[in-house]
Amino acid sequence: MLISTKGRYALRVMADMAQHPSEGYIPLKEIAQRQEISEKYLEAIIKILVKAKLLSGVRGKGGGYKLTRDPQQYTVGAILRLTEESLAPVACLEEDAAPCARAAACQTLPLWQGLDRVINEYLDSVTLADLLQNSSGGDDYVI
């Protein structure tokens, strides 16, 4: 699993917006400048976040984007699942994967299933609020 630029930028954008809640709607241009992300690329990412109702947007003067709920209600896992094709460590565990003919005899499948579970549980345990507190939120995870 390798998190793409789109996934990393989506997290940065969401954290940026959580960090500036009292400003109301934040113009795309401001977010792009603060995060040093191309406006054009940022538009594509924000479109995904708005479609999933993680952000709301208003056009025109005074327009921009803002979070639709409190930062502690967004998990890193949920944000990354929107922007990444998969968080699975191996192809056979991807959501739409065809059944593997070797699954019953695969000696490594339990390892990959365990890793997949740990990845998802960890990412779902960290919220935007955790990121803002500069803590690693969920770092008490035990394997």
mmCIF file of C-alpha atoms in Angstrom:
data_model
loop_
_atom_site.group_PDB
_atom_site.id
_atom_site.type_symbol
_atom_site.label_atom_id
_atom_site.label_comp_id
_atom_site.label_asym_id
_atom_site.label_seq_id
_atom_site.Cartn_x
_atom_site.Cartn_y
_atom_site.Cartn_z
ATOM 1 C CA MET A 1 0.000 0.000 0.000
ATOM 2 C CA LEU A 2 1.329 3.365 -1.022
ATOM 3 C CA ILE A 3 -0.725 6.478 -0.299
ATOM 4 C CA SER A 4 -0.920 8.682 -3.391
ATOM 5 C CA THR A 5 -0.347 12.413 -3.589
ATOM 6 C CA LYS A 6 -4.115 12.818 -3.879
ATOM 7 C CA GLY A 7 -4.636 11.035 -0.542
ATOM 8 C CA ARG A 8 -1.878 12.963 1.214
ATOM 9 C CA TYR A 9 -3.155 16.290 -0.125
ATOM 10 C CA ALA A 10 -6.748 15.468 0.847
ATOM 11 C CA LEU A 11 -5.585 14.926 4.428
ATOM 12 C CA ARG A 12 -3.613 18.178 4.386
ATOM 13 C CA VAL A 13 -6.626 20.097 3.042
ATOM 14 C CA MET A 14 -8.973 18.631 5.625
ATOM 15 C CA ALA A 15 -6.520 19.391 8.443
ATOM 16 C CA ASP A 16 -6.057 22.932 7.119
ATOM 17 C CA MET A 17 -9.795 23.508 7.110
ATOM 18 C CA ALA A 18 -10.142 22.068 10.606
ATOM 19 C CA GLN A 19 -7.422 24.438 11.750
ATOM 20 C CA HIS A 20 -9.334 27.487 10.446
ATOM 21 C CA PRO A 21 -12.952 26.855 11.544
ATOM 22 C CA SER A 22 -13.891 30.400 12.588
ATOM 23 C CA GLU A 23 -13.125 31.811 9.168
ATOM 24 C CA GLY A 24 -16.345 30.421 7.686
ATOM 25 C CA TYR A 25 -15.997 29.485 4.043
ATOM 26 C CA ILE A 26 -12.352 29.387 3.012
ATOM 27 C CA PRO A 27 -11.497 30.286 -0.589
ATOM 28 C CA LEU A 28 -9.773 27.565 -2.581
ATOM 29 C CA LYS A 29 -6.968 29.991 -3.408
ATOM 30 C CA GLU A 30 -6.118 30.461 0.295
ATOM 31 C CA ILE A 31 -5.994 26.742 0.957
ATOM 32 C CA ALA A 32 -3.829 26.194 -2.118
ATOM 33 C CA GLN A 33 -1.403 28.901 -1.003
ATOM 34 C CA ARG A 34 -1.132 27.690 2.595
ATOM 35 C CA GLN A 35 -0.658 24.084 1.546
ATOM 36 C CA GLU A 36 1.472 24.838 -1.530
ATOM 37 C CA ILE A 37 -0.805 22.785 -3.769
ATOM 38 C CA SER A 38 -1.742 23.739 -7.321
ATOM 39 C CA GLU A 39 -5.249 25.235 -7.442
ATOM 40 C CA LYS A 40 -6.130 23.043 -10.415
ATOM 41 C CA TYR A 41 -5.101 19.852 -8.596
ATOM 42 C CA LEU A 42 -6.802 21.031 -5.418
ATOM 43 C CA GLU A 43 -10.081 21.556 -7.306
ATOM 44 C CA ALA A 44 -10.163 17.863 -8.232
ATOM 45 C CA ILE A 45 -9.518 16.798 -4.638
ATOM 46 C CA ILE A 46 -12.096 19.168 -3.175
ATOM 47 C CA LYS A 47 -14.677 17.951 -5.702
ATOM 48 C CA ILE A 48 -14.301 14.428 -4.262
ATOM 49 C CA LEU A 49 -14.605 15.720 -0.679
ATOM 50 C CA VAL A 50 -17.706 17.814 -1.485
ATOM 51 C CA LYS A 51 -19.384 14.946 -3.343
ATOM 52 C CA ALA A 52 -18.872 12.755 -0.248
ATOM 53 C CA LYS A 53 -20.302 15.578 1.912
ATOM 54 C CA LEU A 54 -17.124 15.972 3.965
ATOM 55 C CA LEU A 55 -17.024 19.601 2.815
ATOM 56 C CA SER A 56 -19.654 22.085 1.758
ATOM 57 C CA GLY A 57 -19.021 24.813 -0.762
ATOM 58 C CA VAL A 58 -20.443 28.183 -1.742
ATOM 59 C CA ARG A 59 -19.702 29.909 -5.042
ATOM 60 C CA GLY A 60 -19.152 33.597 -5.637
ATOM 61 C CA LYS A 61 -17.950 36.446 -3.470
ATOM 62 C CA GLY A 62 -17.396 35.286 0.098
ATOM 63 C CA GLY A 63 -17.526 31.714 -1.122
ATOM 64 C CA GLY A 64 -15.240 28.815 -0.523
ATOM 65 C CA TYR A 65 -15.324 25.587 1.432
ATOM 66 C CA LYS A 66 -15.774 24.447 5.009
ATOM 67 C CA LEU A 67 -16.081 21.227 6.986
ATOM 68 C CA THR A 68 -19.581 19.831 7.375
ATOM 69 C CA ARG A 69 -18.921 18.492 10.889
ATOM 70 C CA ASP A 70 -16.504 18.709 13.808
ATOM 71 C CA PRO A 71 -12.882 17.592 13.244
ATOM 72 C CA GLN A 72 -13.220 14.683 15.704
ATOM 73 C CA GLN A 73 -15.931 13.207 13.473
ATOM 74 C CA TYR A 74 -13.584 12.670 10.505
ATOM 75 C CA THR A 75 -11.219 9.717 10.499
ATOM 76 C CA VAL A 76 -8.059 9.508 8.444
ATOM 77 C CA GLY A 77 -9.271 6.125 7.172
ATOM 78 C CA ALA A 78 -12.510 7.566 5.795
ATOM 79 C CA ILE A 79 -10.678 10.389 4.025
ATOM 80 C CA LEU A 80 -8.069 8.090 2.485
ATOM 81 C CA ARG A 81 -10.694 5.593 1.301
ATOM 82 C CA LEU A 82 -12.281 8.378 -0.747
ATOM 83 C CA THR A 83 -9.089 9.258 -2.565
ATOM 84 C CA GLU A 84 -7.263 5.952 -2.823
ATOM 85 C CA GLU A 85 -8.260 3.039 -5.000
ATOM 86 C CA SER A 86 -7.464 0.704 -2.139
ATOM 87 C CA LEU A 87 -5.758 0.554 1.234
ATOM 88 C CA ALA A 88 -5.317 -3.215 0.929
ATOM 89 C CA PRO A 89 -1.731 -4.477 1.284
ATOM 90 C CA VAL A 90 -2.228 -7.091 -1.466
ATOM 91 C CA ALA A 91 -4.472 -7.266 -4.530
ATOM 92 C CA CYS A 92 -6.517 -10.259 -3.363
ATOM 93 C CA LEU A 93 -7.853 -8.216 -0.418
ATOM 94 C CA GLU A 94 -9.059 -5.283 -2.497
ATOM 95 C CA GLU A 95 -12.789 -4.647 -2.282
ATOM 96 C CA ASP A 96 -13.640 -5.722 -5.844
ATOM 97 C CA ALA A 97 -11.030 -8.458 -6.172
ATOM 98 C CA ALA A 98 -12.008 -11.632 -7.943
ATOM 99 C CA PRO A 99 -11.984 -14.658 -5.652
ATOM 100 C CA CYS A 100 -8.522 -16.191 -5.502
ATOM 101 C CA ALA A 101 -8.365 -19.836 -6.526
ATOM 102 C CA ARG A 102 -5.467 -20.333 -4.095
ATOM 103 C CA ALA A 103 -7.120 -18.717 -1.050
ATOM 104 C CA ALA A 104 -7.886 -22.028 0.691
ATOM 105 C CA ALA A 105 -4.279 -23.202 0.367
ATOM 106 C CA CYS A 106 -2.542 -19.829 0.733
ATOM 107 C CA GLN A 107 -0.213 -19.913 3.712
ATOM 108 C CA THR A 108 0.348 -16.149 3.625
ATOM 109 C CA LEU A 109 -3.300 -15.056 3.405
ATOM 110 C CA PRO A 110 -3.764 -14.815 7.200
ATOM 111 C CA LEU A 111 -0.708 -12.545 7.387
ATOM 112 C CA TRP A 112 -2.123 -10.181 4.752
ATOM 113 C CA GLN A 113 -5.577 -10.231 6.343
ATOM 114 C CA GLY A 114 -4.044 -9.312 9.703
ATOM 115 C CA LEU A 115 -2.018 -6.494 8.173
ATOM 116 C CA ASP A 116 -5.112 -5.205 6.376
ATOM 117 C CA ARG A 117 -7.043 -5.223 9.672
ATOM 118 C CA VAL A 118 -4.242 -3.377 11.519
ATOM 119 C CA ILE A 119 -3.961 -0.730 8.778
ATOM 120 C CA ASN A 120 -7.707 -0.063 8.734
ATOM 121 C CA GLU A 121 -8.139 -0.101 12.510
ATOM 122 C CA TYR A 122 -5.244 2.310 12.970
ATOM 123 C CA LEU A 123 -6.350 4.741 10.259
ATOM 124 C CA ASP A 124 -9.902 4.655 11.607
ATOM 125 C CA SER A 125 -8.632 5.447 15.110
ATOM 126 C CA VAL A 126 -6.998 8.741 14.093
ATOM 127 C CA THR A 127 -9.219 11.803 13.592
ATOM 128 C CA LEU A 128 -8.590 15.250 12.148
ATOM 129 C CA ALA A 129 -8.742 16.543 15.724
ATOM 130 C CA ASP A 130 -5.865 14.176 16.599
ATOM 131 C CA LEU A 131 -3.794 15.552 13.722
ATOM 132 C CA LEU A 132 -4.371 19.118 14.936
ATOM 133 C CA GLN A 133 -3.173 18.265 18.415
ATOM 134 C CA ASN A 134 0.187 17.186 16.942
ATOM 135 C CA SER A 135 -0.306 13.848 18.583
ATOM 136 C CA SER A 136 -0.104 10.624 16.731
ATOM 137 C CA GLY A 137 -3.610 9.756 17.972
ATOM 138 C CA GLY A 138 -4.081 6.044 18.214
ATOM 139 C CA ASP A 139 -0.391 5.462 18.976
ATOM 140 C CA ASP A 140 -1.431 3.223 21.849
ATOM 141 C CA TYR A 141 -2.365 0.515 19.344
ATOM 142 C CA VAL A 142 -1.150 -2.936 20.365
ATOM 143 C CA ILE A 143 -0.449 -5.717 17.900
#
